[in-house]
mmCIF file of C-alpha atoms and ligand atoms in Angstrom:
data_model
loop_
_atom_site.group_PDB
_atom_site.id
_atom_site.type_symbol
_atom_site.label_atom_id
_atom_site.label_comp_id
_atom_site.label_asym_id
_atom_site.label_seq_id
_atom_site.Cartn_x
_atom_site.Cartn_y
_atom_site.Cartn_z
ATOM 1 C CA MET A 1 -26.585 38.617 16.672
ATOM 2 C CA GLU A 2 -24.095 35.734 16.995
ATOM 3 C CA LYS A 3 -24.850 35.485 20.715
ATOM 4 C CA TYR A 4 -28.081 33.637 19.823
ATOM 5 C CA VAL A 5 -26.159 30.908 18.009
ATOM 6 C CA ARG A 6 -24.901 27.708 19.697
ATOM 7 C CA PRO A 7 -21.188 28.147 20.525
ATOM 8 C CA GLU A 8 -20.347 24.904 18.610
ATOM 9 C CA ILE A 9 -21.732 26.498 15.438
ATOM 10 C CA GLU A 10 -20.176 29.912 15.955
ATOM 11 C CA VAL A 11 -16.626 28.545 16.230
ATOM 12 C CA MET A 12 -16.840 26.274 13.187
ATOM 13 C CA SER A 13 -15.758 27.443 9.747
ATOM 14 C CA GLY A 14 -18.257 25.296 7.808
ATOM 15 C CA TYR A 15 -17.731 22.919 4.914
ATOM 16 C CA ILE A 16 -16.817 24.694 1.677
ATOM 17 C CA PRO A 17 -17.977 22.738 -1.381
ATOM 18 C CA GLY A 18 -16.076 22.873 -4.671
ATOM 19 C CA GLU A 19 -16.810 25.872 -6.893
ATOM 20 C CA GLN A 20 -19.942 25.600 -9.042
ATOM 21 C CA PRO A 21 -19.453 28.266 -11.745
ATOM 22 C CA GLU A 22 -22.499 29.623 -13.604
ATOM 23 C CA SER A 23 -20.773 29.793 -16.963
ATOM 24 C CA GLY A 24 -21.426 26.747 -19.113
ATOM 25 C CA LYS A 25 -18.113 27.265 -20.927
ATOM 26 C CA ILE A 26 -15.946 26.138 -18.022
ATOM 27 C CA ILE A 27 -14.527 22.601 -18.159
ATOM 28 C CA LYS A 28 -15.455 21.412 -14.709
ATOM 29 C CA LEU A 29 -13.046 18.846 -13.265
ATOM 30 C CA ASN A 30 -13.228 19.904 -9.612
ATOM 31 C CA THR A 31 -16.071 18.012 -7.895
ATOM 32 C CA ASN A 32 -15.912 14.522 -9.410
ATOM 33 C CA GLU A 33 -19.198 14.782 -11.253
ATOM 34 C CA ASN A 34 -19.721 12.384 -14.131
ATOM 35 C CA PRO A 35 -19.207 14.117 -17.514
ATOM 36 C CA TYR A 36 -21.766 11.941 -19.324
ATOM 37 C CA ARG A 37 -25.557 12.054 -19.464
ATOM 38 C CA ALA A 38 -27.423 9.692 -17.096
ATOM 39 C CA SER A 39 -29.405 6.728 -18.417
ATOM 40 C CA GLU A 40 -32.376 7.862 -20.556
ATOM 41 C CA LYS A 41 -34.570 5.551 -18.466
ATOM 42 C CA VAL A 42 -33.985 7.895 -15.525
ATOM 43 C CA TYR A 43 -35.382 10.946 -17.330
ATOM 44 C CA GLU A 44 -38.357 8.883 -18.500
ATOM 45 C CA ALA A 45 -39.095 7.777 -14.894
ATOM 46 C CA ILE A 46 -38.998 11.411 -13.736
ATOM 47 C CA ARG A 47 -41.399 12.491 -16.517
ATOM 48 C CA GLN A 48 -43.818 9.657 -15.737
ATOM 49 C CA THR A 49 -43.777 10.309 -12.002
ATOM 50 C CA ALA A 50 -44.293 14.042 -12.494
ATOM 51 C CA ALA A 51 -47.204 13.343 -14.847
ATOM 52 C CA LEU A 52 -48.986 11.479 -12.026
ATOM 53 C CA GLY A 53 -48.865 14.682 -9.963
ATOM 54 C CA LEU A 54 -46.927 15.707 -6.880
ATOM 55 C CA SER A 55 -49.725 16.550 -4.445
ATOM 56 C CA ARG A 56 -49.007 13.523 -2.219
ATOM 57 C CA TYR A 57 -46.099 13.021 0.154
ATOM 58 C CA PRO A 58 -43.480 10.572 -1.079
ATOM 59 C CA ASP A 59 -42.985 7.043 0.267
ATOM 60 C CA PRO A 60 -41.038 7.637 3.545
ATOM 61 C CA LEU A 61 -39.030 4.404 3.119
ATOM 62 C CA GLY A 62 -38.342 4.655 -0.618
ATOM 63 C CA LYS A 63 -39.534 1.063 -1.078
ATOM 64 C CA ALA A 64 -38.900 1.122 -4.833
ATOM 65 C CA VAL A 65 -35.220 1.847 -4.152
ATOM 66 C CA ARG A 66 -35.026 -0.714 -1.354
ATOM 67 C CA ALA A 67 -36.326 -3.308 -3.822
ATOM 68 C CA ALA A 68 -33.825 -2.287 -6.523
ATOM 69 C CA VAL A 69 -30.845 -2.387 -4.130
ATOM 70 C CA SER A 70 -32.045 -5.666 -2.633
ATOM 71 C CA GLU A 71 -32.268 -7.190 -6.126
ATOM 72 C CA LYS A 72 -28.886 -5.816 -7.257
ATOM 73 C CA PHE A 73 -26.878 -7.073 -4.276
ATOM 74 C CA LYS A 74 -29.122 -9.964 -3.142
ATOM 75 C CA ILE A 75 -29.647 -8.448 0.317
ATOM 76 C CA ASP A 76 -32.552 -7.887 2.717
ATOM 77 C CA PRO A 77 -34.550 -4.745 1.689
ATOM 78 C CA ASN A 78 -34.762 -3.849 5.393
ATOM 79 C CA SER A 79 -31.006 -3.346 5.440
ATOM 80 C CA VAL A 80 -31.339 -0.356 3.047
ATOM 81 C CA LEU A 81 -31.845 3.273 4.111
ATOM 82 C CA CYS A 82 -32.450 6.024 1.523
ATOM 83 C CA GLY A 83 -30.959 9.501 1.816
ATOM 84 C CA ASN A 84 -31.173 12.899 0.137
ATOM 85 C CA GLY A 85 -27.644 12.481 -1.197
ATOM 86 C CA SER A 86 -25.123 10.540 0.820
ATOM 87 C CA ASP A 87 -24.335 13.731 2.747
ATOM 88 C CA ASP A 88 -27.819 13.304 4.289
ATOM 89 C CA LEU A 89 -26.896 9.726 5.259
ATOM 90 C CA LEU A 90 -23.646 10.876 6.869
ATOM 91 C CA THR A 91 -25.651 13.416 8.907
ATOM 92 C CA ILE A 92 -28.162 10.738 9.972
ATOM 93 C CA LEU A 93 -25.281 8.432 10.973
ATOM 94 C CA THR A 94 -23.570 11.097 13.055
ATOM 95 C CA ARG A 95 -26.807 12.053 14.787
ATOM 96 C CA THR A 96 -27.697 8.407 15.474
ATOM 97 C CA PHE A 97 -24.381 7.273 16.923
ATOM 98 C CA VAL A 98 -22.372 10.234 18.224
ATOM 99 C CA GLY A 99 -23.583 12.353 21.150
ATOM 100 C CA SER A 100 -22.272 15.700 22.285
ATOM 101 C CA GLY A 101 -18.783 15.341 23.803
ATOM 102 C CA GLU A 102 -18.307 11.881 22.256
ATOM 103 C CA LEU A 103 -15.726 10.883 19.685
ATOM 104 C CA LEU A 104 -15.762 10.293 15.956
ATOM 105 C CA ARG A 105 -12.646 9.005 14.134
ATOM 106 C CA LEU A 106 -11.549 9.669 10.589
ATOM 107 C CA PRO A 107 -8.433 9.200 8.504
ATOM 108 C CA TYR A 108 -6.399 12.112 7.079
ATOM 109 C CA PRO A 109 -6.329 13.544 4.461
ATOM 110 C CA THR A 110 -9.892 12.775 3.475
ATOM 111 C CA TYR A 111 -13.384 14.149 2.739
ATOM 112 C CA ILE A 112 -13.544 17.300 4.865
ATOM 113 C CA LEU A 113 -17.297 17.181 5.468
ATOM 114 C CA TYR A 114 -16.921 14.464 8.168
ATOM 115 C CA ARG A 115 -15.265 16.960 10.469
ATOM 116 C CA SER A 116 -18.004 19.552 10.051
ATOM 117 C CA LEU A 117 -20.604 16.890 10.931
ATOM 118 C CA ALA A 118 -18.829 16.151 14.217
ATOM 119 C CA GLU A 119 -18.577 19.864 14.989
ATOM 120 C CA ILE A 120 -22.312 20.470 14.393
ATOM 121 C CA GLN A 121 -23.068 17.581 16.739
ATOM 122 C CA GLY A 122 -20.834 19.080 19.444
ATOM 123 C CA ALA A 123 -18.725 15.929 19.148
ATOM 124 C CA LYS A 124 -14.946 15.626 18.999
ATOM 125 C CA SER A 125 -13.132 14.196 16.036
ATOM 126 C CA GLU A 126 -9.898 12.270 16.138
ATOM 127 C CA ILE A 127 -7.673 12.168 13.095
ATOM 128 C CA VAL A 128 -5.526 9.170 12.192
ATOM 129 C CA PRO A 129 -3.198 10.047 9.288
ATOM 130 C CA PHE A 130 -2.771 7.588 6.450
ATOM 131 C CA ASN A 131 0.715 6.121 6.063
ATOM 132 C CA THR A 132 2.662 7.779 3.221
ATOM 133 C CA ASP A 133 1.711 4.857 0.928
ATOM 134 C CA TRP A 134 -2.002 5.455 1.726
ATOM 135 C CA THR A 135 -2.370 2.325 3.854
ATOM 136 C CA LEU A 136 -3.810 2.664 7.373
ATOM 137 C CA PRO A 137 -1.885 2.088 10.606
ATOM 138 C CA ASP A 138 -3.306 -0.250 13.268
ATOM 139 C CA THR A 139 -4.055 2.813 15.442
ATOM 140 C CA PHE A 140 -7.019 3.338 13.114
ATOM 141 C CA PHE A 141 -8.822 0.552 14.984
ATOM 142 C CA ALA A 142 -7.447 1.266 18.457
ATOM 143 C CA VAL A 143 -9.996 1.369 21.274
ATOM 144 C CA ALA A 144 -10.498 4.906 22.679
ATOM 145 C CA PRO A 145 -12.812 6.297 25.387
ATOM 146 C CA LYS A 146 -16.163 7.539 24.020
ATOM 147 C CA LEU A 147 -15.315 6.436 20.477
ATOM 148 C CA ARG A 148 -18.755 6.014 18.841
ATOM 149 C CA LEU A 149 -18.247 6.037 15.069
ATOM 150 C CA VAL A 150 -15.466 5.735 12.480
ATOM 151 C CA PHE A 151 -15.677 7.095 8.924
ATOM 152 C CA LEU A 152 -13.600 5.627 6.124
ATOM 153 C CA PRO A 153 -14.092 6.655 2.499
ATOM 154 C CA ASN A 154 -13.063 3.769 0.283
ATOM 155 C CA PRO A 155 -11.775 4.570 -2.343
ATOM 156 C CA ASN A 156 -10.450 7.608 -0.491
ATOM 157 C CA SER A 157 -10.656 11.211 -1.658
ATOM 158 C CA PRO A 158 -8.394 12.988 -2.615
ATOM 159 C CA SER A 159 -5.979 10.059 -3.126
ATOM 160 C CA GLY A 160 -8.233 7.678 -5.094
ATOM 161 C CA THR A 161 -6.514 4.829 -3.246
ATOM 162 C CA ILE A 162 -8.267 1.820 -1.757
ATOM 163 C CA ILE A 163 -8.013 -0.231 1.437
ATOM 164 C CA PRO A 164 -8.477 -3.943 0.603
ATOM 165 C CA LYS A 165 -11.653 -5.658 1.778
ATOM 166 C CA SER A 166 -9.802 -8.041 4.087
ATOM 167 C CA ARG A 167 -8.253 -5.085 5.897
ATOM 168 C CA ILE A 168 -11.677 -3.356 6.199
ATOM 169 C CA LEU A 169 -13.050 -6.471 7.882
ATOM 170 C CA GLU A 170 -10.055 -6.597 10.233
ATOM 171 C CA ILE A 171 -10.540 -2.916 11.138
ATOM 172 C CA ALA A 172 -14.279 -3.343 11.788
ATOM 173 C CA GLU A 173 -13.841 -6.502 13.867
ATOM 174 C CA ASN A 174 -11.352 -4.756 16.138
ATOM 175 C CA LEU A 175 -13.305 -1.522 16.568
ATOM 176 C CA PRO A 176 -15.606 -0.974 19.579
ATOM 177 C CA CYS A 177 -18.142 0.912 17.381
ATOM 178 C CA PRO A 178 -19.612 0.951 13.850
ATOM 179 C CA LEU A 179 -17.362 1.585 10.845
ATOM 180 C CA VAL A 180 -18.926 3.614 8.030
ATOM 181 C CA VAL A 181 -17.365 2.685 4.702
ATOM 182 C CA ASP A 182 -18.219 5.600 2.413
ATOM 183 C CA GLU A 183 -18.280 3.996 -1.026
ATOM 184 C CA ALA A 184 -19.038 7.148 -3.047
ATOM 185 C CA TYR A 185 -16.509 5.939 -5.646
ATOM 186 C CA ALA A 186 -16.719 2.137 -5.309
ATOM 187 C CA ASP A 187 -18.328 1.672 -8.745
ATOM 188 C CA PHE A 188 -14.984 2.737 -10.242
ATOM 189 C CA ALA A 189 -13.020 0.214 -8.132
ATOM 190 C CA GLU A 190 -12.581 -3.560 -8.438
ATOM 191 C CA GLU A 191 -14.247 -4.497 -5.147
ATOM 192 C CA HIS A 192 -16.741 -3.178 -2.617
ATOM 193 C CA CYS A 193 -17.858 -4.059 0.906
ATOM 194 C CA ILE A 194 -21.641 -4.424 0.698
ATOM 195 C CA ASP A 195 -21.450 -8.182 1.284
ATOM 196 C CA LEU A 196 -19.352 -7.583 4.419
ATOM 197 C CA VAL A 197 -22.398 -6.083 6.192
ATOM 198 C CA GLU A 198 -23.806 -9.600 6.680
ATOM 199 C CA LYS A 199 -20.442 -10.891 7.963
ATOM 200 C CA CYS A 200 -19.924 -8.070 10.476
ATOM 201 C CA ASP A 201 -22.843 -6.010 11.775
ATOM 202 C CA LYS A 202 -20.526 -3.126 12.704
ATOM 203 C CA ILE A 203 -19.982 -2.372 9.004
ATOM 204 C CA ILE A 204 -22.223 0.245 7.366
ATOM 205 C CA VAL A 205 -21.761 0.994 3.657
ATOM 206 C CA CYS A 206 -22.806 4.334 2.107
ATOM 207 C CA ARG A 207 -23.458 4.852 -1.598
ATOM 208 C CA THR A 208 -24.325 7.892 -3.696
ATOM 209 C CA LEU A 209 -25.803 8.311 -7.170
ATOM 210 C CA SER A 210 -23.877 11.581 -7.594
ATOM 211 C CA LYS A 211 -20.695 10.177 -9.130
ATOM 212 C CA SER A 212 -21.039 6.823 -10.920
ATOM 213 C CA TYR A 213 -24.687 7.374 -11.968
ATOM 214 C CA ALA A 214 -24.180 10.958 -13.224
ATOM 215 C CA LEU A 215 -26.984 12.218 -10.947
ATOM 216 C CA ALA A 216 -25.373 14.774 -8.620
ATOM 217 C CA GLY A 217 -28.238 17.184 -9.309
ATOM 218 C CA LEU A 218 -30.851 14.624 -8.210
ATOM 219 C CA ARG A 219 -29.551 14.261 -4.624
ATOM 220 C CA PHE A 220 -29.812 10.572 -3.831
ATOM 221 C CA GLY A 221 -27.830 8.099 -1.783
ATOM 222 C CA TYR A 222 -28.469 4.928 0.190
ATOM 223 C CA LEU A 223 -26.748 2.957 2.897
ATOM 224 C CA VAL A 224 -26.629 -0.730 3.727
ATOM 225 C CA ALA A 225 -26.476 -1.759 7.389
ATOM 226 C CA ALA A 226 -27.783 -4.431 9.743
ATOM 227 C CA PRO A 227 -31.644 -4.098 9.761
ATOM 228 C CA LYS A 228 -31.544 -3.496 13.539
ATOM 229 C CA LEU A 229 -29.377 -0.400 12.981
ATOM 230 C CA VAL A 230 -31.505 0.798 10.038
ATOM 231 C CA GLU A 231 -34.555 0.629 12.323
ATOM 232 C CA GLN A 232 -32.860 3.055 14.722
ATOM 233 C CA MET A 233 -31.697 5.407 11.965
ATOM 234 C CA LEU A 234 -35.241 5.622 10.576
ATOM 235 C CA LYS A 235 -36.198 7.449 13.790
ATOM 236 C CA VAL A 236 -33.533 10.082 13.165
ATOM 237 C CA LYS A 237 -34.065 10.888 9.483
ATOM 238 C CA ASP A 238 -36.558 13.511 8.266
ATOM 239 C CA SER A 239 -39.875 11.740 7.579
ATOM 240 C CA TYR A 240 -39.809 12.564 3.868
ATOM 241 C CA ASN A 241 -36.105 12.998 3.237
ATOM 242 C CA CYS A 242 -36.323 11.841 -0.405
ATOM 243 C CA ASP A 243 -38.839 13.227 -2.879
ATOM 244 C CA SER A 244 -41.038 11.209 -5.249
ATOM 245 C CA LEU A 245 -39.090 12.180 -8.371
ATOM 246 C CA ALA A 246 -35.764 11.191 -6.824
ATOM 247 C CA ILE A 247 -37.096 7.861 -5.523
ATOM 248 C CA ALA A 248 -38.520 6.915 -8.933
ATOM 249 C CA ALA A 249 -35.373 8.021 -10.749
ATOM 250 C CA ALA A 250 -33.008 6.273 -8.331
ATOM 251 C CA ALA A 251 -34.885 2.965 -8.487
ATOM 252 C CA VAL A 252 -34.625 2.946 -12.279
ATOM 253 C CA ALA A 253 -30.967 4.042 -12.284
ATOM 254 C CA ILE A 254 -29.945 1.326 -9.812
ATOM 255 C CA GLY A 255 -31.740 -1.233 -11.975
ATOM 256 C CA ASP A 256 -29.853 -0.181 -15.107
ATOM 257 C CA ASP A 257 -26.565 -2.080 -14.739
ATOM 258 C CA GLY A 258 -25.974 -1.891 -18.492
ATOM 259 C CA TRP A 259 -25.673 1.905 -18.374
ATOM 260 C CA LEU A 260 -23.458 1.740 -15.275
ATOM 261 C CA MET A 261 -21.007 -0.721 -16.845
ATOM 262 C CA GLY A 262 -20.808 1.227 -20.126
ATOM 263 C CA ASN A 263 -20.098 4.477 -18.306
ATOM 264 C CA ARG A 264 -17.527 2.802 -16.045
ATOM 265 C CA THR A 265 -15.618 1.450 -19.047
ATOM 266 C CA LYS A 266 -15.334 4.938 -20.566
ATOM 267 C CA ILE A 267 -14.284 6.616 -17.293
ATOM 268 C CA LEU A 268 -11.658 3.939 -16.536
ATOM 269 C CA ALA A 269 -10.083 4.233 -19.995
ATOM 270 C CA THR A 270 -9.779 8.018 -19.617
ATOM 271 C CA ARG A 271 -8.497 7.617 -16.042
ATOM 272 C CA THR A 272 -5.687 5.361 -17.254
ATOM 273 C CA ARG A 273 -4.665 7.872 -19.894
ATOM 274 C CA LEU A 274 -4.845 10.833 -17.490
ATOM 275 C CA THR A 275 -2.676 8.965 -14.971
ATOM 276 C CA GLU A 276 -0.055 7.973 -17.563
ATOM 277 C CA GLN A 277 0.139 11.457 -19.049
ATOM 278 C CA MET A 278 0.384 13.238 -15.679
ATOM 279 C CA ARG A 279 3.199 10.869 -14.667
ATOM 280 C CA ARG A 280 4.923 11.609 -17.971
ATOM 281 C CA LEU A 281 4.679 15.333 -17.141
ATOM 282 C CA GLY A 282 6.515 14.697 -13.883
ATOM 283 C CA PHE A 283 3.671 14.410 -11.373
ATOM 284 C CA ASP A 284 3.432 11.743 -8.688
ATOM 285 C CA VAL A 285 0.072 10.042 -9.162
ATOM 286 C CA PRO A 286 -1.059 7.132 -6.978
ATOM 287 C CA THR A 287 -3.010 4.515 -8.946
ATOM 288 C CA SER A 288 -6.642 5.642 -8.722
ATOM 289 C CA HIS A 289 -9.659 3.436 -8.059
ATOM 290 C CA ALA A 290 -12.079 6.374 -8.370
ATOM 291 C CA ASN A 291 -13.137 8.884 -11.064
ATOM 292 C CA PHE A 292 -10.340 11.350 -10.291
ATOM 293 C CA THR A 293 -6.582 11.388 -9.845
ATOM 294 C CA TRP A 294 -4.428 12.973 -7.133
ATOM 295 C CA ASN A 295 -1.438 14.776 -8.581
ATOM 296 C CA THR A 296 1.467 16.024 -6.512
ATOM 297 C CA ARG A 297 5.067 17.063 -7.097
ATOM 298 C CA LYS A 298 7.784 18.631 -4.980
ATOM 299 C CA ASP A 299 9.732 20.728 -7.532
ATOM 300 C CA ILE A 300 7.128 23.427 -8.212
ATOM 301 C CA ALA A 301 4.276 25.114 -6.325
ATOM 302 C CA LEU A 302 0.874 23.856 -7.485
ATOM 303 C CA LYS A 303 -1.404 26.800 -6.710
ATOM 304 C CA PRO A 304 -0.089 28.633 -9.825
ATOM 305 C CA VAL A 305 -0.921 25.560 -11.949
ATOM 306 C CA TYR A 306 -4.486 25.618 -10.589
ATOM 307 C CA GLU A 307 -4.728 29.358 -11.330
ATOM 308 C CA PHE A 308 -3.296 29.004 -14.835
ATOM 309 C CA LEU A 309 -5.853 26.278 -15.586
ATOM 310 C CA LYS A 310 -8.675 28.382 -14.157
ATOM 311 C CA ASN A 311 -7.699 31.335 -16.342
ATOM 312 C CA SER A 312 -7.701 28.938 -19.291
ATOM 313 C CA GLY A 313 -11.303 27.860 -18.490
ATOM 314 C CA ILE A 314 -10.507 24.610 -16.666
ATOM 315 C CA LEU A 315 -11.462 24.104 -13.056
ATOM 316 C CA VAL A 316 -9.615 21.448 -11.033
ATOM 317 C CA ARG A 317 -9.473 21.130 -7.228
ATOM 318 C CA TYR A 318 -6.445 22.557 -5.470
ATOM 319 C CA MET A 319 -5.963 21.128 -1.979
ATOM 320 C CA ASN A 320 -3.399 22.027 0.637
ATOM 321 C CA TYR A 321 -3.420 19.795 3.696
ATOM 322 C CA PRO A 322 -1.480 21.007 6.740
ATOM 323 C CA ASP A 323 1.299 18.508 7.647
ATOM 324 C CA TRP A 324 0.688 16.631 4.415
ATOM 325 C CA GLY A 325 1.154 18.936 1.456
ATOM 326 C CA GLU A 326 -0.590 20.226 -1.612
ATOM 327 C CA GLY A 327 -1.952 18.590 -4.713
ATOM 328 C CA LEU A 328 -4.340 18.883 -7.618
ATOM 329 C CA ARG A 329 -7.352 16.599 -7.709
ATOM 330 C CA ILE A 330 -8.524 16.219 -11.281
ATOM 331 C CA SER A 331 -11.898 14.607 -12.024
ATOM 332 C CA VAL A 332 -12.033 12.260 -15.001
ATOM 333 C CA GLY A 333 -13.930 14.207 -17.665
ATOM 334 C CA THR A 334 -14.579 13.263 -21.273
ATOM 335 C CA GLU A 335 -11.593 12.389 -23.487
ATOM 336 C CA GLU A 336 -11.754 15.880 -25.013
ATOM 337 C CA GLN A 337 -11.922 17.654 -21.622
ATOM 338 C CA ILE A 338 -8.900 15.703 -20.377
ATOM 339 C CA ASN A 339 -7.003 16.508 -23.594
ATOM 340 C CA GLN A 340 -7.640 20.203 -22.955
ATOM 341 C CA CYS A 341 -6.563 19.909 -19.333
ATOM 342 C CA LEU A 342 -3.350 18.051 -20.217
ATOM 343 C CA HIS A 343 -2.625 20.564 -22.971
ATOM 344 C CA PHE A 344 -2.748 23.534 -20.581
ATOM 345 C CA ILE A 345 -0.731 21.757 -17.878
ATOM 346 C CA GLU A 346 1.959 21.025 -20.452
ATOM 347 C CA GLN A 347 1.764 24.684 -21.550
ATOM 348 C CA PHE A 348 2.271 25.832 -17.956
ATOM 349 C CA LEU A 349 5.308 23.590 -17.520
ATOM 350 C CA LEU A 350 6.839 24.800 -20.806
ATOM 351 C CA ASN A 351 6.326 28.462 -19.800
ATOM 352 C CA LYS A 352 7.983 27.676 -16.489
ATOM 353 C CA PHE A 353 10.905 25.980 -18.222
ATOM 354 C CA TYR A 354 11.576 28.991 -20.507
ATOM 355 C CA GLU A 355 11.196 31.403 -17.588
ATOM 356 C CA ASN A 356 13.867 29.514 -15.651
ATOM 357 C CA ARG A 357 16.184 29.339 -18.656
ATOM 358 C CA ASN A 358 15.953 33.090 -19.251
ATOM 359 C CA ASN A 359 16.769 33.949 -15.638
HETATM 360 C C1 PLP B 401 -19.152 13.197 -3.296
HETATM 361 C C2 PLP B 401 -18.980 12.497 -2.012
HETATM 362 C C3 PLP B 401 -20.056 12.288 -1.141
HETATM 363 C C4 PLP B 401 -21.358 13.043 -1.313
HETATM 364 O O1 PLP B 401 -22.249 12.493 -2.107
HETATM 365 P P1 PLP B 401 -23.664 13.162 -2.276
HETATM 366 O O2 PLP B 401 -24.525 11.980 -2.454
HETATM 367 O O3 PLP B 401 -23.577 14.027 -3.477
HETATM 368 O O4 PLP B 401 -24.016 13.925 -1.037
HETATM 369 C C5 PLP B 401 -19.886 11.517 -0.018
HETATM 370 N N1 PLP B 401 -18.666 11.016 0.302
HETATM 371 C C6 PLP B 401 -17.600 11.221 -0.483
HETATM 372 C C7 PLP B 401 -16.292 10.642 -0.092
HETATM 373 C C8 PLP B 401 -17.717 11.977 -1.650
HETATM 374 O O5 PLP B 401 -16.654 12.228 -2.399
#
């Protein structure tokens, strides 16, 4: 039956999301979800909207969200585009800017979905590896034939590291095409690039409510771009890409800065402790600006650590990047979840130590 499928699709392996176990007992630290409950105002907005009935199509523009984002960042509502999760926005961006046979650039290692998007589009992707200290070389903004779009997650995943704003502006100004700054984790960092959109119309900033707003199950994201570009992207998106419940919930969530700041404070405190403790246990951990840490070490293999944790009921993300190496990405959970995780990692290392001594 495969003969009916486009060759571009048949050859691709497809994006594999992090495991989503059914059992509620698992401590889930593998997909950077927020461990806390979203703002109560969000649930109230969903109940109220549902009570009005769902027989009508939703607002195609998500005007309530546009207004909330416009108010929060003091920007033109017409520079905001709503998406069914930021993955939807990344798809819209790829379809708007990159044609078949054209080129999309991304750093490495990074969010693997970007590559799948290029493949679906029949486009090529070019990889520019990060320097070993997670800065970017100048080749990241080199001009290349048919280069149409550049993706840069900032903070990056899996490293949690950040490229400073001044460098982002320099990259965008030198590029011959738009630069998408994927700010899925920016609420956990010290700076963001939304105000750069007005300074440089090649900059497009993507946000999601999945991480910092504890709403991964809702599926909502938005991007900020020059209104002229948003106008074009509106032609590409599905007419009703966001549902009424999600639009109402997102507008209220974005308006609730008090909840966001309170949650951020808790996550950052736990992140600091997780980083310090993992370093104490002998891991190399770059300073994180996101809600996870990237843990590597050269003296032992890390797949067995991942497996030991999994057998102990704790799911973290094991990554092995060709030409780069392996690591464990651990999402910042509650204090108690991180205590459990640290406890079992320490247990693994102790077991290993006694094994070696007895041999
Ligand atoms: C989680 C994540 C997303 C996806 O967000 P959704 O809104 O849940 O689709 C996008 N980019 C990066 C870098 C992410 O880590």
